[in-house]
Amino acid sequence: MNFRWLFVICLTIVLLSACAQKPKQNQTMPGMDHNQHNQPSGGKESTNTSQVQAVWKFADSAPQSGKDEQISIQIQDNTGKPIEKFQVSHEKQMHLIVVNKDLSFFNHIHPDYKGKGLFQIRTQFPTGGDYKLIADFIPEGGEAKTESQWVKVSGDVPAAQPLTPETNLTKVVEGKEVSLSFDQLQAGKELTMTFNFLDASTKQPITNLEPYLGAVGHVVILSADAEKYIHNHPLEEKATGPQAKFGTAFPASGIYKLWGQFKHQGKTFIVPYTIQVP
Ligand SMILES: [Cu+2]
């Protein structure tokens, strides 16, 4: 494996196990974020990332749909001592992804850091059902960490929407015609994923995409069962379109849902795709 390539593309793949009974299968590829390579190490206590854990708490013991719910995420070591310092990665100390079980709902939010390892945010779950919360953060002096938690939200549960792989990867979102393509699409291969942006009415290339959280775009990928989680940043973070390219790798064949997040003319937008990886 070419580690330099991985470093450059900021790729991480974390295989998550949802079952708390089982030991976690965590695989973090090197090069999650440039920041972790740039920290001065002299005199700083280093963090053994394998001992970092997240304790999730909800202000309401049973969160309800359609209500502001407070989520608290306490980051600590395996003795319960808070981890106190975090690196800023893409402008935030923590990125929190919220999806529901059939992956029809996606949210990317940023909890506030309250000190002493505690992150908090108020958010709403649109319907009842099972949701997965996935937190990305980097303890200072340590490696990028991903911690996740399933939560049951009370309220009406809509019928699950089946994930059907799309064959046509061109769609119109917020007046933009977005096309997704891959240089090769096969499980276990390092590949390049390209988003191309045209003005939907004039078909002219869009060349003034704006940075969103410090990069031209962000891509989150989840396997259909929400167990395999990948968060990618662009090969060229300062690109402005019409193309945004990301390096990634799908750990196994199967159905995946991915969400590209971009910003244009002051507005952020999300482009979702469901794909079949051979
Ligand atoms: Cu984020």
PDB file of C-alpha atoms and ligand atoms in Angstrom:
ATOM      1  CA  MET A   1       0.000   0.000   0.000  1.00  0.00           C
ATOM      2  CA  ASN A   2       1.244   3.435  -0.895  1.00  0.00           C
ATOM      3  CA  PHE A   3       1.135   5.326   2.395  1.00  0.00           C
ATOM      4  CA  ARG A   4       2.291   8.588   0.874  1.00  0.00           C
ATOM      5  CA  TRP A   5      -0.704   8.514  -1.448  1.00  0.00           C
ATOM      6  CA  LEU A   6      -2.967   7.897   1.481  1.00  0.00           C
ATOM      7  CA  PHE A   7      -1.410  10.772   3.379  1.00  0.00           C
ATOM      8  CA  VAL A   8      -2.032  13.125   0.503  1.00  0.00           C
ATOM      9  CA  ILE A   9      -5.658  12.237   0.007  1.00  0.00           C
ATOM     10  CA  CYS A  10      -6.720  12.306   3.631  1.00  0.00           C
ATOM     11  CA  LEU A  11      -8.398   8.954   3.566  1.00  0.00           C
ATOM     12  CA  THR A  12      -9.748   7.139   6.511  1.00  0.00           C
ATOM     13  CA  ILE A  13     -11.683   3.973   6.654  1.00  0.00           C
ATOM     14  CA  VAL A  14     -13.077   2.931   9.934  1.00  0.00           C
ATOM     15  CA  LEU A  15     -14.895  -0.315  10.252  1.00  0.00           C
ATOM     16  CA  LEU A  16     -17.343   0.004  13.051  1.00  0.00           C
ATOM     17  CA  SER A  17     -19.082  -2.668  14.954  1.00  0.00           C
ATOM     18  CA  ALA A  18     -22.523  -1.714  16.194  1.00  0.00           C
ATOM     19  CA  CYS A  19     -22.725  -4.466  18.731  1.00  0.00           C
ATOM     20  CA  ALA A  20     -21.452  -3.265  22.069  1.00  0.00           C
ATOM     21  CA  GLN A  21     -20.947  -6.863  23.215  1.00  0.00           C
ATOM     22  CA  LYS A  22     -18.370  -7.579  20.567  1.00  0.00           C
ATOM     23  CA  PRO A  23     -14.910  -6.089  20.609  1.00  0.00           C
ATOM     24  CA  LYS A  24     -14.734  -3.231  18.144  1.00  0.00           C
ATOM     25  CA  GLN A  25     -13.182  -3.879  14.797  1.00  0.00           C
ATOM     26  CA  ASN A  26     -11.513  -0.600  14.148  1.00  0.00           C
ATOM     27  CA  GLN A  27      -9.306  -0.060  11.196  1.00  0.00           C
ATOM     28  CA  THR A  28      -8.050   3.440  10.695  1.00  0.00           C
ATOM     29  CA  MET A  29      -5.895   4.026   7.692  1.00  0.00           C
ATOM     30  CA  PRO A  30      -3.081   6.518   8.074  1.00  0.00           C
ATOM     31  CA  GLY A  31      -3.500  10.019   6.775  1.00  0.00           C
ATOM     32  CA  MET A  32      -6.949  10.845   8.109  1.00  0.00           C
ATOM     33  CA  ASP A  33      -6.048  14.467   8.396  1.00  0.00           C
ATOM     34  CA  HIS A  34      -3.078  16.662   7.700  1.00  0.00           C
ATOM     35  CA  ASN A  35      -3.367  18.275  11.097  1.00  0.00           C
ATOM     36  CA  GLN A  36      -2.312  15.239  13.015  1.00  0.00           C
ATOM     37  CA  HIS A  37       1.039  15.243  11.250  1.00  0.00           C
ATOM     38  CA  ASN A  38       1.781  18.860  12.014  1.00  0.00           C
ATOM     39  CA  GLN A  39       1.582  18.915  15.763  1.00  0.00           C
ATOM     40  CA  PRO A  40       4.677  19.813  17.719  1.00  0.00           C
ATOM     41  CA  SER A  41       5.415  16.831  19.907  1.00  0.00           C
ATOM     42  CA  GLY A  42       7.988  18.305  22.279  1.00  0.00           C
ATOM     43  CA  GLY A  43       6.858  18.296  25.890  1.00  0.00           C
ATOM     44  CA  LYS A  44       3.317  17.235  25.101  1.00  0.00           C
ATOM     45  CA  GLU A  45       1.672  14.276  26.652  1.00  0.00           C
ATOM     46  CA  SER A  46       0.707  11.932  23.875  1.00  0.00           C
ATOM     47  CA  THR A  47      -2.673  10.263  23.817  1.00  0.00           C
ATOM     48  CA  ASN A  48      -2.985   6.556  23.309  1.00  0.00           C
ATOM     49  CA  THR A  49      -5.930   6.670  20.948  1.00  0.00           C
ATOM     50  CA  SER A  50      -6.840   3.029  21.420  1.00  0.00           C
ATOM     51  CA  GLN A  51      -7.812   3.857  25.013  1.00  0.00           C
ATOM     52  CA  VAL A  52     -10.047   6.780  24.077  1.00  0.00           C
ATOM     53  CA  GLN A  53     -13.752   6.170  24.504  1.00  0.00           C
ATOM     54  CA  ALA A  54     -16.956   8.140  24.141  1.00  0.00           C
ATOM     55  CA  VAL A  55     -19.793   8.072  26.658  1.00  0.00           C
ATOM     56  CA  TRP A  56     -23.069   9.170  25.058  1.00  0.00           C
ATOM     57  CA  LYS A  57     -25.842  10.790  27.078  1.00  0.00           C
ATOM     58  CA  PHE A  58     -29.229  12.209  26.173  1.00  0.00           C
ATOM     59  CA  ALA A  59     -30.941  14.838  28.299  1.00  0.00           C
ATOM     60  CA  ASP A  60     -34.165  12.916  27.702  1.00  0.00           C
ATOM     61  CA  SER A  61     -33.703   9.265  28.550  1.00  0.00           C
ATOM     62  CA  ALA A  62     -35.936   8.507  25.549  1.00  0.00           C
ATOM     63  CA  PRO A  63     -35.326  11.069  22.800  1.00  0.00           C
ATOM     64  CA  GLN A  64     -38.445  12.028  20.846  1.00  0.00           C
ATOM     65  CA  SER A  65     -38.853  12.896  17.195  1.00  0.00           C
ATOM     66  CA  GLY A  66     -39.539  16.509  16.245  1.00  0.00           C
ATOM     67  CA  LYS A  67     -38.204  17.901  19.529  1.00  0.00           C
ATOM     68  CA  ASP A  68     -34.937  19.623  20.355  1.00  0.00           C
ATOM     69  CA  GLU A  69     -32.857  16.919  21.996  1.00  0.00           C
ATOM     70  CA  GLN A  70     -29.562  17.528  23.741  1.00  0.00           C
ATOM     71  CA  ILE A  71     -26.782  15.064  23.013  1.00  0.00           C
ATOM     72  CA  SER A  72     -23.732  14.960  25.293  1.00  0.00           C
ATOM     73  CA  ILE A  73     -20.577  13.141  24.280  1.00  0.00           C
ATOM     74  CA  GLN A  74     -17.962  12.713  26.991  1.00  0.00           C
ATOM     75  CA  ILE A  75     -14.533  11.773  25.646  1.00  0.00           C
ATOM     76  CA  GLN A  76     -12.362   9.990  28.174  1.00  0.00           C
ATOM     77  CA  ASP A  77      -9.675   7.371  28.568  1.00  0.00           C
ATOM     78  CA  ASN A  78     -10.373   3.854  29.767  1.00  0.00           C
ATOM     79  CA  THR A  79      -9.990   4.907  33.398  1.00  0.00           C
ATOM     80  CA  GLY A  80     -12.700   7.570  33.026  1.00  0.00           C
ATOM     81  CA  LYS A  81     -10.251  10.501  32.978  1.00  0.00           C
ATOM     82  CA  PRO A  82     -11.449  13.180  30.517  1.00  0.00           C
ATOM     83  CA  ILE A  83      -9.460  13.787  27.349  1.00  0.00           C
ATOM     84  CA  GLU A  84      -9.183  17.577  27.455  1.00  0.00           C
ATOM     85  CA  LYS A  85      -7.521  18.738  24.251  1.00  0.00           C
ATOM     86  CA  PHE A  86      -8.573  18.193  20.671  1.00  0.00           C
ATOM     87  CA  GLN A  87      -7.105  19.207  17.362  1.00  0.00           C
ATOM     88  CA  VAL A  88      -9.132  21.354  15.027  1.00  0.00           C
ATOM     89  CA  SER A  89      -9.796  19.394  11.840  1.00  0.00           C
ATOM     90  CA  HIS A  90     -11.601  21.124   9.006  1.00  0.00           C
ATOM     91  CA  GLU A  91     -12.423  24.050  11.290  1.00  0.00           C
ATOM     92  CA  LYS A  92     -14.054  21.943  14.017  1.00  0.00           C
ATOM     93  CA  GLN A  93     -12.970  19.935  17.053  1.00  0.00           C
ATOM     94  CA  MET A  94     -15.707  17.379  16.484  1.00  0.00           C
ATOM     95  CA  HIS A  95     -17.769  16.370  13.478  1.00  0.00           C
ATOM     96  CA  LEU A  96     -20.963  14.447  14.208  1.00  0.00           C
ATOM     97  CA  ILE A  97     -22.812  12.501  11.529  1.00  0.00           C
ATOM     98  CA  VAL A  98     -26.416  11.466  12.245  1.00  0.00           C
ATOM     99  CA  VAL A  99     -28.206   8.923  10.031  1.00  0.00           C
ATOM    100  CA  ASN A 100     -31.325   6.843  10.445  1.00  0.00           C
ATOM    101  CA  LYS A 101     -31.338   3.107   9.939  1.00  0.00           C
ATOM    102  CA  ASP A 102     -32.415   3.073   6.279  1.00  0.00           C
ATOM    103  CA  LEU A 103     -30.013   5.983   5.563  1.00  0.00           C
ATOM    104  CA  SER A 104     -32.830   8.180   4.211  1.00  0.00           C
ATOM    105  CA  PHE A 105     -31.885  10.845   6.791  1.00  0.00           C
ATOM    106  CA  PHE A 106     -28.407  12.407   6.975  1.00  0.00           C
ATOM    107  CA  ASN A 107     -27.147  15.266   9.095  1.00  0.00           C
ATOM    108  CA  HIS A 108     -23.605  16.589   9.645  1.00  0.00           C
ATOM    109  CA  ILE A 109     -23.394  18.791  12.718  1.00  0.00           C
ATOM    110  CA  HIS A 110     -20.748  20.163  15.053  1.00  0.00           C
ATOM    111  CA  PRO A 111     -21.131  19.819  18.826  1.00  0.00           C
ATOM    112  CA  ASP A 112     -19.755  22.632  20.999  1.00  0.00           C
ATOM    113  CA  TYR A 113     -16.774  21.854  23.163  1.00  0.00           C
ATOM    114  CA  LYS A 114     -17.626  22.609  26.792  1.00  0.00           C
ATOM    115  CA  GLY A 115     -14.237  21.661  28.260  1.00  0.00           C
ATOM    116  CA  LYS A 116     -13.164  18.625  30.309  1.00  0.00           C
ATOM    117  CA  GLY A 117     -13.798  16.306  27.371  1.00  0.00           C
ATOM    118  CA  LEU A 118     -17.495  17.187  27.070  1.00  0.00           C
ATOM    119  CA  PHE A 119     -19.135  17.978  23.723  1.00  0.00           C
ATOM    120  CA  GLN A 120     -22.797  18.990  23.500  1.00  0.00           C
ATOM    121  CA  ILE A 121     -25.306  19.819  20.816  1.00  0.00           C
ATOM    122  CA  ARG A 122     -29.056  20.220  20.483  1.00  0.00           C
ATOM    123  CA  THR A 123     -30.571  18.629  17.423  1.00  0.00           C
ATOM    124  CA  GLN A 124     -33.831  17.171  16.127  1.00  0.00           C
ATOM    125  CA  PHE A 125     -34.621  13.707  14.835  1.00  0.00           C
ATOM    126  CA  PRO A 126     -37.334  14.045  12.158  1.00  0.00           C
ATOM    127  CA  THR A 127     -39.087  10.722  12.852  1.00  0.00           C
ATOM    128  CA  GLY A 128     -39.056   7.885  15.338  1.00  0.00           C
ATOM    129  CA  GLY A 129     -36.812   4.867  14.801  1.00  0.00           C
ATOM    130  CA  ASP A 130     -33.179   3.868  15.156  1.00  0.00           C
ATOM    131  CA  TYR A 131     -30.469   6.417  14.454  1.00  0.00           C
ATOM    132  CA  LYS A 132     -26.711   6.060  14.341  1.00  0.00           C
ATOM    133  CA  LEU A 133     -24.510   8.848  15.668  1.00  0.00           C
ATOM    134  CA  ILE A 134     -20.910   8.885  14.452  1.00  0.00           C
ATOM    135  CA  ALA A 135     -18.388  11.292  16.010  1.00  0.00           C
ATOM    136  CA  ASP A 136     -15.036  12.128  14.397  1.00  0.00           C
ATOM    137  CA  PHE A 137     -12.387  13.865  16.502  1.00  0.00           C
ATOM    138  CA  ILE A 138      -8.637  13.954  17.063  1.00  0.00           C
ATOM    139  CA  PRO A 139      -7.328  13.969  20.645  1.00  0.00           C
ATOM    140  CA  GLU A 140      -4.297  16.265  20.735  1.00  0.00           C
ATOM    141  CA  GLY A 141      -1.168  14.255  20.119  1.00  0.00           C
ATOM    142  CA  GLY A 142      -3.207  11.222  19.108  1.00  0.00           C
ATOM    143  CA  GLU A 143      -4.752   9.757  16.009  1.00  0.00           C
ATOM    144  CA  ALA A 144      -8.095  10.463  14.405  1.00  0.00           C
ATOM    145  CA  LYS A 145     -10.868   8.626  16.231  1.00  0.00           C
ATOM    146  CA  THR A 146     -14.350   7.600  15.215  1.00  0.00           C
ATOM    147  CA  GLU A 147     -16.847   6.632  17.900  1.00  0.00           C
ATOM    148  CA  SER A 148     -20.437   5.667  17.220  1.00  0.00           C
ATOM    149  CA  GLN A 149     -23.663   4.952  19.036  1.00  0.00           C
ATOM    150  CA  TRP A 150     -27.114   3.743  18.015  1.00  0.00           C
ATOM    151  CA  VAL A 151     -30.052   5.516  19.633  1.00  0.00           C
ATOM    152  CA  LYS A 152     -33.762   4.714  19.592  1.00  0.00           C
ATOM    153  CA  VAL A 153     -35.976   7.754  19.019  1.00  0.00           C
ATOM    154  CA  SER A 154     -39.635   7.551  19.992  1.00  0.00           C
ATOM    155  CA  GLY A 155     -42.312   8.773  17.599  1.00  0.00           C
ATOM    156  CA  ASP A 156     -43.933   7.537  14.419  1.00  0.00           C
ATOM    157  CA  VAL A 157     -41.617   5.255  12.475  1.00  0.00           C
ATOM    158  CA  PRO A 158     -42.120   5.532   8.714  1.00  0.00           C
ATOM    159  CA  ALA A 159     -41.820   2.411   6.554  1.00  0.00           C
ATOM    160  CA  ALA A 160     -38.160   1.725   5.778  1.00  0.00           C
ATOM    161  CA  GLN A 161     -37.113   2.896   2.336  1.00  0.00           C
ATOM    162  CA  PRO A 162     -35.170   0.185   0.505  1.00  0.00           C
ATOM    163  CA  LEU A 163     -31.708   1.249  -0.673  1.00  0.00           C
ATOM    164  CA  THR A 164     -31.750   0.842  -4.436  1.00  0.00           C
ATOM    165  CA  PRO A 165     -28.445   1.384  -6.222  1.00  0.00           C
ATOM    166  CA  GLU A 166     -28.645   4.146  -8.810  1.00  0.00           C
ATOM    167  CA  THR A 167     -27.402   3.469 -12.311  1.00  0.00           C
ATOM    168  CA  ASN A 168     -27.664   7.057 -13.514  1.00  0.00           C
ATOM    169  CA  LEU A 169     -25.287   9.090 -11.351  1.00  0.00           C
ATOM    170  CA  THR A 170     -26.320  12.476 -12.764  1.00  0.00           C
ATOM    171  CA  LYS A 171     -28.919  14.476 -10.850  1.00  0.00           C
ATOM    172  CA  VAL A 172     -30.055  18.042 -10.347  1.00  0.00           C
ATOM    173  CA  VAL A 173     -29.666  19.517  -6.868  1.00  0.00           C
ATOM    174  CA  GLU A 174     -30.390  23.193  -6.110  1.00  0.00           C
ATOM    175  CA  GLY A 175     -30.113  24.209  -9.754  1.00  0.00           C
ATOM    176  CA  LYS A 176     -26.871  22.320 -10.284  1.00  0.00           C
ATOM    177  CA  GLU A 177     -26.442  19.251 -12.463  1.00  0.00           C
ATOM    178  CA  VAL A 178     -24.124  16.995 -10.474  1.00  0.00           C
ATOM    179  CA  SER A 179     -22.486  13.903 -11.989  1.00  0.00           C
ATOM    180  CA  LEU A 180     -20.555  11.334  -9.997  1.00  0.00           C
ATOM    181  CA  SER A 181     -17.985   9.074 -11.639  1.00  0.00           C
ATOM    182  CA  PHE A 182     -15.250   6.658 -10.574  1.00  0.00           C
ATOM    183  CA  ASP A 183     -11.987   5.839 -12.340  1.00  0.00           C
ATOM    184  CA  GLN A 184     -12.667   2.265 -11.258  1.00  0.00           C
ATOM    185  CA  LEU A 185     -15.285   0.855  -8.949  1.00  0.00           C
ATOM    186  CA  GLN A 186     -14.261  -2.254  -7.104  1.00  0.00           C
ATOM    187  CA  ALA A 187     -14.060  -3.212  -3.450  1.00  0.00           C
ATOM    188  CA  GLY A 188     -10.606  -3.044  -1.903  1.00  0.00           C
ATOM    189  CA  LYS A 189      -9.185  -0.769  -4.637  1.00  0.00           C
ATOM    190  CA  GLU A 190      -7.833   2.716  -4.099  1.00  0.00           C
ATOM    191  CA  LEU A 191      -9.928   4.765  -6.472  1.00  0.00           C
ATOM    192  CA  THR A 192     -10.771   8.311  -7.431  1.00  0.00           C
ATOM    193  CA  MET A 193     -14.327   9.552  -7.126  1.00  0.00           C
ATOM    194  CA  THR A 194     -15.135  12.690  -9.138  1.00  0.00           C
ATOM    195  CA  PHE A 195     -18.078  15.053  -8.759  1.00  0.00           C
ATOM    196  CA  ASN A 196     -18.701  17.324 -11.757  1.00  0.00           C
ATOM    197  CA  PHE A 197     -20.890  20.441 -11.490  1.00  0.00           C
ATOM    198  CA  LEU A 198     -22.822  22.215 -14.254  1.00  0.00           C
ATOM    199  CA  ASP A 199     -25.400  24.956 -14.056  1.00  0.00           C
ATOM    200  CA  ALA A 200     -28.569  22.904 -14.661  1.00  0.00           C
ATOM    201  CA  SER A 201     -30.215  25.503 -16.894  1.00  0.00           C
ATOM    202  CA  THR A 202     -27.261  26.776 -18.961  1.00  0.00           C
ATOM    203  CA  LYS A 203     -25.151  23.550 -18.810  1.00  0.00           C
ATOM    204  CA  GLN A 204     -22.127  25.769 -18.174  1.00  0.00           C
ATOM    205  CA  PRO A 205     -19.431  24.369 -15.862  1.00  0.00           C
ATOM    206  CA  ILE A 206     -19.544  25.771 -12.329  1.00  0.00           C
ATOM    207  CA  THR A 207     -16.099  27.109 -11.477  1.00  0.00           C
ATOM    208  CA  ASN A 208     -16.830  29.081  -8.331  1.00  0.00           C
ATOM    209  CA  LEU A 209     -17.583  26.463  -5.708  1.00  0.00           C
ATOM    210  CA  GLU A 210     -16.749  27.866  -2.289  1.00  0.00           C
ATOM    211  CA  PRO A 211     -14.813  26.253   0.527  1.00  0.00           C
ATOM    212  CA  TYR A 212     -17.039  24.485   3.026  1.00  0.00           C
ATOM    213  CA  LEU A 213     -15.309  23.780   6.348  1.00  0.00           C
ATOM    214  CA  GLY A 214     -11.937  24.432   4.766  1.00  0.00           C
ATOM    215  CA  ALA A 215     -12.262  22.255   1.650  1.00  0.00           C
ATOM    216  CA  VAL A 216     -14.141  22.268  -1.659  1.00  0.00           C
ATOM    217  CA  GLY A 217     -16.219  19.370  -0.399  1.00  0.00           C
ATOM    218  CA  HIS A 218     -16.704  16.584   2.102  1.00  0.00           C
ATOM    219  CA  VAL A 219     -17.901  13.062   1.385  1.00  0.00           C
ATOM    220  CA  VAL A 220     -19.344  10.638   3.914  1.00  0.00           C
ATOM    221  CA  ILE A 221     -19.870   7.024   2.862  1.00  0.00           C
ATOM    222  CA  LEU A 222     -21.763   4.342   4.782  1.00  0.00           C
ATOM    223  CA  SER A 223     -22.420   0.716   3.929  1.00  0.00           C
ATOM    224  CA  ALA A 224     -26.115  -0.194   3.712  1.00  0.00           C
ATOM    225  CA  ASP A 225     -26.062  -1.516   7.293  1.00  0.00           C
ATOM    226  CA  ALA A 226     -24.291   1.675   8.509  1.00  0.00           C
ATOM    227  CA  GLU A 227     -21.400  -0.419   9.846  1.00  0.00           C
ATOM    228  CA  LYS A 228     -18.651   0.663   7.467  1.00  0.00           C
ATOM    229  CA  TYR A 229     -17.983   4.385   7.678  1.00  0.00           C
ATOM    230  CA  ILE A 230     -15.677   6.433   5.467  1.00  0.00           C
ATOM    231  CA  HIS A 231     -15.134  10.204   5.602  1.00  0.00           C
ATOM    232  CA  ASN A 232     -13.169  11.668   2.682  1.00  0.00           C
ATOM    233  CA  HIS A 233     -11.683  15.039   1.938  1.00  0.00           C
ATOM    234  CA  PRO A 234     -10.742  16.270  -1.536  1.00  0.00           C
ATOM    235  CA  LEU A 235      -7.473  15.461  -3.291  1.00  0.00           C
ATOM    236  CA  GLU A 236      -7.240  19.189  -3.987  1.00  0.00           C
ATOM    237  CA  GLU A 237      -8.869  20.962  -1.068  1.00  0.00           C
ATOM    238  CA  LYS A 238      -8.651  24.378  -2.731  1.00  0.00           C
ATOM    239  CA  ALA A 239     -10.386  23.341  -5.965  1.00  0.00           C
ATOM    240  CA  THR A 240     -13.379  25.492  -7.002  1.00  0.00           C
ATOM    241  CA  GLY A 241     -14.982  23.273  -9.661  1.00  0.00           C
ATOM    242  CA  PRO A 242     -16.235  22.186 -12.050  1.00  0.00           C
ATOM    243  CA  GLN A 243     -14.682  19.023 -10.607  1.00  0.00           C
ATOM    244  CA  ALA A 244     -14.090  17.914  -7.032  1.00  0.00           C
ATOM    245  CA  LYS A 245     -12.031  14.734  -6.712  1.00  0.00           C
ATOM    246  CA  PHE A 246     -11.752  12.441  -3.724  1.00  0.00           C
ATOM    247  CA  GLY A 247      -9.577   9.402  -3.135  1.00  0.00           C
ATOM    248  CA  THR A 248     -11.300   6.555  -1.356  1.00  0.00           C
ATOM    249  CA  ALA A 249     -11.560   2.787  -1.050  1.00  0.00           C
ATOM    250  CA  PHE A 250     -14.597   0.625  -0.356  1.00  0.00           C
ATOM    251  CA  PRO A 251     -13.655  -2.093   2.138  1.00  0.00           C
ATOM    252  CA  ALA A 252     -16.031  -4.768   0.782  1.00  0.00           C
ATOM    253  CA  SER A 253     -18.452  -5.232  -2.087  1.00  0.00           C
ATOM    254  CA  GLY A 254     -22.074  -4.288  -1.490  1.00  0.00           C
ATOM    255  CA  ILE A 255     -24.471  -1.369  -1.449  1.00  0.00           C
ATOM    256  CA  TYR A 256     -23.256   1.959  -0.075  1.00  0.00           C
ATOM    257  CA  LYS A 257     -24.874   5.336   0.363  1.00  0.00           C
ATOM    258  CA  LEU A 258     -22.727   8.437   0.054  1.00  0.00           C
ATOM    259  CA  TRP A 259     -23.353  12.122   0.628  1.00  0.00           C
ATOM    260  CA  GLY A 260     -21.261  14.864  -0.969  1.00  0.00           C
ATOM    261  CA  GLN A 261     -21.425  18.249   0.769  1.00  0.00           C
ATOM    262  CA  PHE A 262     -20.506  21.385  -1.129  1.00  0.00           C
ATOM    263  CA  LYS A 263     -21.057  25.140  -1.050  1.00  0.00           C
ATOM    264  CA  HIS A 264     -22.008  27.499  -3.867  1.00  0.00           C
ATOM    265  CA  GLN A 265     -23.092  31.142  -3.754  1.00  0.00           C
ATOM    266  CA  GLY A 266     -23.206  31.128   0.021  1.00  0.00           C
ATOM    267  CA  LYS A 267     -25.422  28.038   0.302  1.00  0.00           C
ATOM    268  CA  THR A 268     -24.353  24.550   1.306  1.00  0.00           C
ATOM    269  CA  PHE A 269     -25.995  21.609  -0.398  1.00  0.00           C
ATOM    270  CA  ILE A 270     -25.899  17.834  -0.104  1.00  0.00           C
ATOM    271  CA  VAL A 271     -25.825  15.397  -3.023  1.00  0.00           C
ATOM    272  CA  PRO A 272     -26.752  11.832  -2.021  1.00  0.00           C
ATOM    273  CA  TYR A 273     -26.070   8.695  -4.075  1.00  0.00           C
ATOM    274  CA  THR A 274     -26.744   5.005  -3.560  1.00  0.00           C
ATOM    275  CA  ILE A 275     -24.246   2.815  -5.367  1.00  0.00           C
ATOM    276  CA  GLN A 276     -23.442  -0.854  -5.803  1.00  0.00           C
ATOM    277  CA  VAL A 277     -19.756  -1.641  -5.355  1.00  0.00           C
ATOM    278  CA  PRO A 278     -18.734  -4.882  -7.112  1.00  0.00           C
TER     279      PRO A 278
HETATM  280 CU    CU B   1     -18.048  18.378  10.086  1.00  0.00          CU
END
